[in-house]
Coordinates of C-alpha atoms in Angstrom, one line a residue:
X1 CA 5.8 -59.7 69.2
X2 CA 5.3 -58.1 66.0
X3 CA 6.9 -55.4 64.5
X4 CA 5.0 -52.4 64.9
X5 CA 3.3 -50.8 61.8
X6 CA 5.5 -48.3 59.6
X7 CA 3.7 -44.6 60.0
X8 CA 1.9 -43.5 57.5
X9 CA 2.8 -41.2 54.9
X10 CA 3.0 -37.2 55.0
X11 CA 0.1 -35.3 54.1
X12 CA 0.6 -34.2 50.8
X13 CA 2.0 -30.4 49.9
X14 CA -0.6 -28.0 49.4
X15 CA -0.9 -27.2 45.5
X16 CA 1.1 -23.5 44.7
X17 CA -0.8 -20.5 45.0
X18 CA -2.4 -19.8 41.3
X19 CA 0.0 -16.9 39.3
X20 CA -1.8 -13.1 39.9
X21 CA -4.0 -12.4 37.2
X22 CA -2.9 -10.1 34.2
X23 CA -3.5 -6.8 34.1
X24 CA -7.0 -6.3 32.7
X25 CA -7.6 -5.6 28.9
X26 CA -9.5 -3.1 27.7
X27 CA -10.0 -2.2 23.7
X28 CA -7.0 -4.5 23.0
X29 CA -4.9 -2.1 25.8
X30 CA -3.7 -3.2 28.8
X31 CA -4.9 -1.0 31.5
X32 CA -2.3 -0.4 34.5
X33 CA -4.2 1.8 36.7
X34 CA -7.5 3.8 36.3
X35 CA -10.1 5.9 37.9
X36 CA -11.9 9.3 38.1
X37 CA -9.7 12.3 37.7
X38 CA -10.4 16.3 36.8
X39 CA -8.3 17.2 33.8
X40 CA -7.6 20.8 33.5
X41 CA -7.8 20.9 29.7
X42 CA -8.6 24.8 27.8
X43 CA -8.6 26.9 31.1
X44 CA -10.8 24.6 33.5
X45 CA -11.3 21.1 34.7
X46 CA -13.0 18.2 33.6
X47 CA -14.1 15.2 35.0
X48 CA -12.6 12.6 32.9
X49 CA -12.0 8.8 33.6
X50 CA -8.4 8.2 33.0
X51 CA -6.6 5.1 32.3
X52 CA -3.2 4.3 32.4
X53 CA -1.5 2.1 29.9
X54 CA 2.1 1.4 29.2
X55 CA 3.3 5.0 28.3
X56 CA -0.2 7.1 27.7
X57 CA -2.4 8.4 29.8
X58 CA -5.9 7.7 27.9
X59 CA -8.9 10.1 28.9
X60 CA -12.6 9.0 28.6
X61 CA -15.8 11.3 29.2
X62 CA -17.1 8.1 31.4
X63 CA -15.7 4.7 32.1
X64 CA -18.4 3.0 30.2
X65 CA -17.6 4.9 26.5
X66 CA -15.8 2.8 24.0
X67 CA -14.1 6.3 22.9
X68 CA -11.2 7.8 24.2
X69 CA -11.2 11.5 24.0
X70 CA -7.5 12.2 24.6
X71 CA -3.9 10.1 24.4
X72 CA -1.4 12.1 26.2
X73 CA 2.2 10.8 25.5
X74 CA 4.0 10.1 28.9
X75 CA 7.1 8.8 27.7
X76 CA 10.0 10.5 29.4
X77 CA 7.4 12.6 32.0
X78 CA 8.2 14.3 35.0
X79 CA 5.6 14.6 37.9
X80 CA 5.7 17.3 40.4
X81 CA 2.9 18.1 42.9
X82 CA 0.6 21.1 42.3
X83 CA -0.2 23.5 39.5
X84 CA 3.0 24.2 38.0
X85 CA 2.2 27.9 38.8
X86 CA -0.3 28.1 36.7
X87 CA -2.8 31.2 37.5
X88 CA -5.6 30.0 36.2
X89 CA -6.0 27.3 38.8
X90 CA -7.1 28.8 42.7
X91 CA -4.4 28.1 45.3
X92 CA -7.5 26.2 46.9
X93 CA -7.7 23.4 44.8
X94 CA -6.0 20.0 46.4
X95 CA -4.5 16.5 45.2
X96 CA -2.8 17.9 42.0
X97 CA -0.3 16.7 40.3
X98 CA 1.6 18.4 37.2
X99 CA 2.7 15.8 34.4
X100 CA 5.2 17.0 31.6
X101 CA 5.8 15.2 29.0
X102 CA 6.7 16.2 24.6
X103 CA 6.9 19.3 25.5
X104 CA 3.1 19.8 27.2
X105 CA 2.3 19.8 30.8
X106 CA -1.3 18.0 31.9
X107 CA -2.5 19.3 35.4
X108 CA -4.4 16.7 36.8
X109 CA -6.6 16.4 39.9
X110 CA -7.3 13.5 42.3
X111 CA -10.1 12.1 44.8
X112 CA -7.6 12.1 47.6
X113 CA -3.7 12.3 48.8
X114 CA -4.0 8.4 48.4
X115 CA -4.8 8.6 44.9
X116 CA -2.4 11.1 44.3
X117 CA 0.5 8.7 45.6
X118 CA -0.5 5.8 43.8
X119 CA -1.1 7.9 40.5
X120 CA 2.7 9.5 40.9
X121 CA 4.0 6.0 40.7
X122 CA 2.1 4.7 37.7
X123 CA 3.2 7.9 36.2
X124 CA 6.7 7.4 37.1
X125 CA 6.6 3.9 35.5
X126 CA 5.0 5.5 32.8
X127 CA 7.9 7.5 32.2
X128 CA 9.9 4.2 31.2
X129 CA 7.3 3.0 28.7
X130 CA 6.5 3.7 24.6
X131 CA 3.3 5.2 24.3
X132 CA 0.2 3.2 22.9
X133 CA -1.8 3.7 19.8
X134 CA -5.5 4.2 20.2
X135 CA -8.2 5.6 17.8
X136 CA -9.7 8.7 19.2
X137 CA -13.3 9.7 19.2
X138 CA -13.9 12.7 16.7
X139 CA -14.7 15.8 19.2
X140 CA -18.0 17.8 18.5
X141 CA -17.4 21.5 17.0
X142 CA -19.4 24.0 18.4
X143 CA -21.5 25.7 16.0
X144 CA -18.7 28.2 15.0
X145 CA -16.7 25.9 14.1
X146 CA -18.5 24.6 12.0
X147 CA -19.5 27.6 10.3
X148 CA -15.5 27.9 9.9
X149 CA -15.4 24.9 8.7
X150 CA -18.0 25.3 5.6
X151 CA -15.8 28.2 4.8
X152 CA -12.8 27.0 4.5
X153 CA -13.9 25.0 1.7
X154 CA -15.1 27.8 0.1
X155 CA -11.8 29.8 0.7
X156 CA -9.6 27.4 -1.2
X157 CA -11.1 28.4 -4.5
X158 CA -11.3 32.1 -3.5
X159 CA -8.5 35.0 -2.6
X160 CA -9.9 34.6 0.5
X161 CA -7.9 31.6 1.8
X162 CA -4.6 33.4 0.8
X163 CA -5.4 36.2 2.2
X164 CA -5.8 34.2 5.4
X165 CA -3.0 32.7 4.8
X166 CA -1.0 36.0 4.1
X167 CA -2.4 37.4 7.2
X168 CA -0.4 34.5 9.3
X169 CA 1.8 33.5 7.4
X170 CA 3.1 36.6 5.4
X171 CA 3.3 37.0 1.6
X172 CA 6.2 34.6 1.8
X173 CA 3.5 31.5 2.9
X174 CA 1.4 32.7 -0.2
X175 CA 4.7 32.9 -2.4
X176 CA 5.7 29.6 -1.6
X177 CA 2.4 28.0 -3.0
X178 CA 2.2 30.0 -6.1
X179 CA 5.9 28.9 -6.7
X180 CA 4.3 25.2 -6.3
X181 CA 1.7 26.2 -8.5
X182 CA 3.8 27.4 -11.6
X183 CA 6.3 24.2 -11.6
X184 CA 3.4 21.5 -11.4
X185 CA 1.5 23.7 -14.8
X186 CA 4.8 23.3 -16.4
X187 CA 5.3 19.3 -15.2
X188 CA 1.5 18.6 -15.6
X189 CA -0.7 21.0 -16.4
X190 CA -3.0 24.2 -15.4
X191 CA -5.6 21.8 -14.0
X192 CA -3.7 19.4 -11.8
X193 CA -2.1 22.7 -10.8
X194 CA -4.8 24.4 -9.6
X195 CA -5.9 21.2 -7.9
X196 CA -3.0 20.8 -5.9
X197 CA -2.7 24.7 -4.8
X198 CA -6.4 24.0 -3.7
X199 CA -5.9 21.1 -1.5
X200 CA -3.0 23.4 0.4
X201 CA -4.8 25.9 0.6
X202 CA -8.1 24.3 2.0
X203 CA -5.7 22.3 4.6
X204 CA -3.6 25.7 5.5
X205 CA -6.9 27.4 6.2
X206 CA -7.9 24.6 8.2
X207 CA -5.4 24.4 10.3
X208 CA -5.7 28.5 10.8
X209 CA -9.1 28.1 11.7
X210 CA -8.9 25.2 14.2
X211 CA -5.9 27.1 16.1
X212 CA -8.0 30.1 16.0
X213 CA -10.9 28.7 17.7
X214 CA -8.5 26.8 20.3
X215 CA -9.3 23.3 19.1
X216 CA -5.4 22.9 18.0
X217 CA -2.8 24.7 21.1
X218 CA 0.2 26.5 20.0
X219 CA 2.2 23.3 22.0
X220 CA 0.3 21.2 19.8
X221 CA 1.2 23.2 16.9
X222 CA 5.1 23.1 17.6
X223 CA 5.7 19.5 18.4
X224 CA 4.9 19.5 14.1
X225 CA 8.8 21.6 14.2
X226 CA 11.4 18.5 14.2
X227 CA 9.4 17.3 11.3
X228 CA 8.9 20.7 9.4
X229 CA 12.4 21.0 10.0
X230 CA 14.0 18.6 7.8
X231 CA 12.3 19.3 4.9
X232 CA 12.8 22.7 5.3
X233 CA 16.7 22.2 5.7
X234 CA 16.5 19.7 2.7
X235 CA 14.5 22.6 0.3
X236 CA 17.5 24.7 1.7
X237 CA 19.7 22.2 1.1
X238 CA 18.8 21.6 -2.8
X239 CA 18.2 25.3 -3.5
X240 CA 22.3 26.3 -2.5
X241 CA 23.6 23.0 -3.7
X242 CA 22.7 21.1 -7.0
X243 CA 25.1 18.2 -6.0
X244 CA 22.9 17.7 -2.7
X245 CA 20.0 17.6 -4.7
X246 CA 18.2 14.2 -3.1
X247 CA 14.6 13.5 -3.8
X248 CA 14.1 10.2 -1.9
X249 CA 15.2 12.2 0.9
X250 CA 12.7 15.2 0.6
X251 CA 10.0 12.6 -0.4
X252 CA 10.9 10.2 3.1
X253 CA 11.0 13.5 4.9
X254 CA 7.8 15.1 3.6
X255 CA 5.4 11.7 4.0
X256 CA 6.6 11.7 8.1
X257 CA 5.7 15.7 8.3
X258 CA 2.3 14.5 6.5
X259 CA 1.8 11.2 9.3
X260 CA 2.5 13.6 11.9
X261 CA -0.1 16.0 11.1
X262 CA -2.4 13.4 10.1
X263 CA -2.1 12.2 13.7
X264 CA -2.4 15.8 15.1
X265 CA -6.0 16.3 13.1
X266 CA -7.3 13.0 13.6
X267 CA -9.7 14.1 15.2
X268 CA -10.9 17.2 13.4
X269 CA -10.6 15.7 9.9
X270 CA -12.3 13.3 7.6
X271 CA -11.0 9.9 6.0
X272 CA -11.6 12.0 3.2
X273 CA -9.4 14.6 4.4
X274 CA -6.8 12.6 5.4
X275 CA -6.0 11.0 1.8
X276 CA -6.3 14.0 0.7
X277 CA -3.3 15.4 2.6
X278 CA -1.2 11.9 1.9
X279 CA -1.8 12.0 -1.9
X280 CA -1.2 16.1 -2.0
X281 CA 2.1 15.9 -0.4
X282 CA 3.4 12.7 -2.1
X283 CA 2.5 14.2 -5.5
X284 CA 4.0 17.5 -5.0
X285 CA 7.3 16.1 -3.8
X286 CA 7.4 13.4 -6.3
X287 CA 10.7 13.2 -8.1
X288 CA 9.7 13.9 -11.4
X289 CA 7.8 17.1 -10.0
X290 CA 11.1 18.2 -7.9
X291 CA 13.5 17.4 -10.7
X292 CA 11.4 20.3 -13.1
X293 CA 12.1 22.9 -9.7
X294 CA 15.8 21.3 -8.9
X295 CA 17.4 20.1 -11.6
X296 CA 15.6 21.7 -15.3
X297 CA 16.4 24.9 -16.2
X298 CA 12.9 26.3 -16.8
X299 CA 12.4 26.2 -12.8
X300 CA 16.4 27.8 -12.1
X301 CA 14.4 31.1 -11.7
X302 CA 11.7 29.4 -9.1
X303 CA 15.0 27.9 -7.2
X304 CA 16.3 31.2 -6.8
X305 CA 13.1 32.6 -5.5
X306 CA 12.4 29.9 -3.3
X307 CA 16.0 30.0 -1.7
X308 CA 15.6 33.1 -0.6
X309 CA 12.0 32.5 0.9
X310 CA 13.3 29.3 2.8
X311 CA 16.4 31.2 4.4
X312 CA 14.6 34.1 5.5
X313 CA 12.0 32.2 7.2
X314 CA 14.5 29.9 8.7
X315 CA 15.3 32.1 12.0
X316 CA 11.2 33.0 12.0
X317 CA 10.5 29.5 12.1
X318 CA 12.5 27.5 13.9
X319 CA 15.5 29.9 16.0
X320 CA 12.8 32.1 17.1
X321 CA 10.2 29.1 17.3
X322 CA 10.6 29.5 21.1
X323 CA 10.2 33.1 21.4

């Protein structure tokens, strides 16, 4: 007989099982968790949608806004559940978790206990990550505000911004500026002079203003200290020590405090604002400008001054920063 047929060949394998899709994208961010959340942000909650992305937690007013109201640095965080013993918040209130991160703690509030878990682990993965870079939406001042804010403008040609500044500050802060003021007239004139002490004294007053009316925290305020730190050790440095005398240092130093607090008033400040903080601070610590302070001996008497201004208000500002 015939030999029997061979058998026919096996089915083909089934094709793999397509890769998971990425994370979804959102505003060029890449958006690891999300969802409705009450933020307890100056004394209350809000309902804010929150989004987590590689090491921020990014707050919106709704999910459909293009604007992000907050970017809360995560990197390094700790999350414990509850309030953190905070008395403002009623032992009632449920699903909370307490995130602390840069020196700031963000109570947050969930939907539900399953929320709560899943939120604890993108937080704790949040913890390992860099934070992201966003734009932020520029908040609305009440009224008052800006009433303030009219004013301060007003005050930098006036007595009246040093004297806000001397009631915070001390006569040292005032000092300090009129110091500035006398070694630029010498290096570049009365007018660039009194330019220059304007702009500080418009951005000091500022600053005053939006800490009084609770727009900028004390927290907020002191993360500014590493930064403020080094060029206050370098003016230290340069008033004791001639042969220390570095001005690319001071300069490097001084254009990172000015990033910094660019990025703290982002959004309570103007583009106009803004280069007008850069191109104060880069002028005034300029070499040419330091060298007439450090090194001529028309500003010896200045250095003198100075030194003891910076030293005294070394423990004020940065041993007793805590206190």
């Amino acid at each position: 007989p015939p030999p029997p047929p061979p058998p026919p060949p096996p089915p083909p394998l089934p094709p793999p099982p397509p890769p998971p899709p990425p994370p979804p994208q959102m505003s060029g961010i890449t958006v690891d968790l999300e969802g409705s959340a009450n933020v307890f942000l100056k004394k209350k909650f809000k309902s804010k949608h929150a989004i987590l992305s590689a090491g921020s937690l990014l707050l919106k007013d709704k999910a459909k806004n293009e604007a992000y109201t907050h970017n809360f640095n995560l990197n390094g965080a700790t999350v414990v559940a509850g309030a953190s013993g905070n008395t403002d918040i009623k032992a009632k209130e449920k699903f909370i978790l307490s995130v602390t991160a840069d020196g700031l703690t963000h109570i947050i509030q969930f939907p539900d206990e399953a929320a709560v878990k899943k939120w604890t682990k993108g937080f704790e993965a949040a913890a390992e990550k860099e934070q992201v870079k966003v734009a932020l939406a520029k908040k609305k001042q009440s009224l008052g505000m800006a009433m303030k804010k009219n004013v301060s403008g007003k005050m930098a040609t006036s007595g009246a911004g040093k004297s806000l500044i001397k009631d915070e500050l001390g006569k040292s802060g005032v000092r300090v500026i009129e110091i500035m003021k006398a070694i630029i007239t010498v290096h570049d004139g009365k007018k660039k002079a009194v330019e220059v002490e304007d702009n500080v004294i418009r951005l000091a007053v500022k600053v005053i203003l939006l800490w009084k009316n609770k727009d900028l925290t004390t927290p907020e305020l002191m993360k500014t200290l590493p930064h403020l730190r080094a060029v206050w050790s370098n003016l230290i440095d340069f008033c004791e020590m001639s042969f220390a005398y570095d001005p690319a240092e001071l300069a490097k130093n001084s254009k990172e405090l000015a990033t910094f607090f660019v990025a703290l008033l982002e959004q309570h400040i103007t583009e106009k604002t803004v280069t007008m903080i850069k191109d104060t601070l880069e002028y005034a610590t300029q070499e040419a400008v330091m060298d007439r302070l450090f090194k001529d001996d028309a500003g010896e008497e200045y250095k003198k001054e100075l030194e003891g201004i910076v030293r005294g208000a070394w423990i004020k500002l940065f041993k007793d920063a805590k206190k």
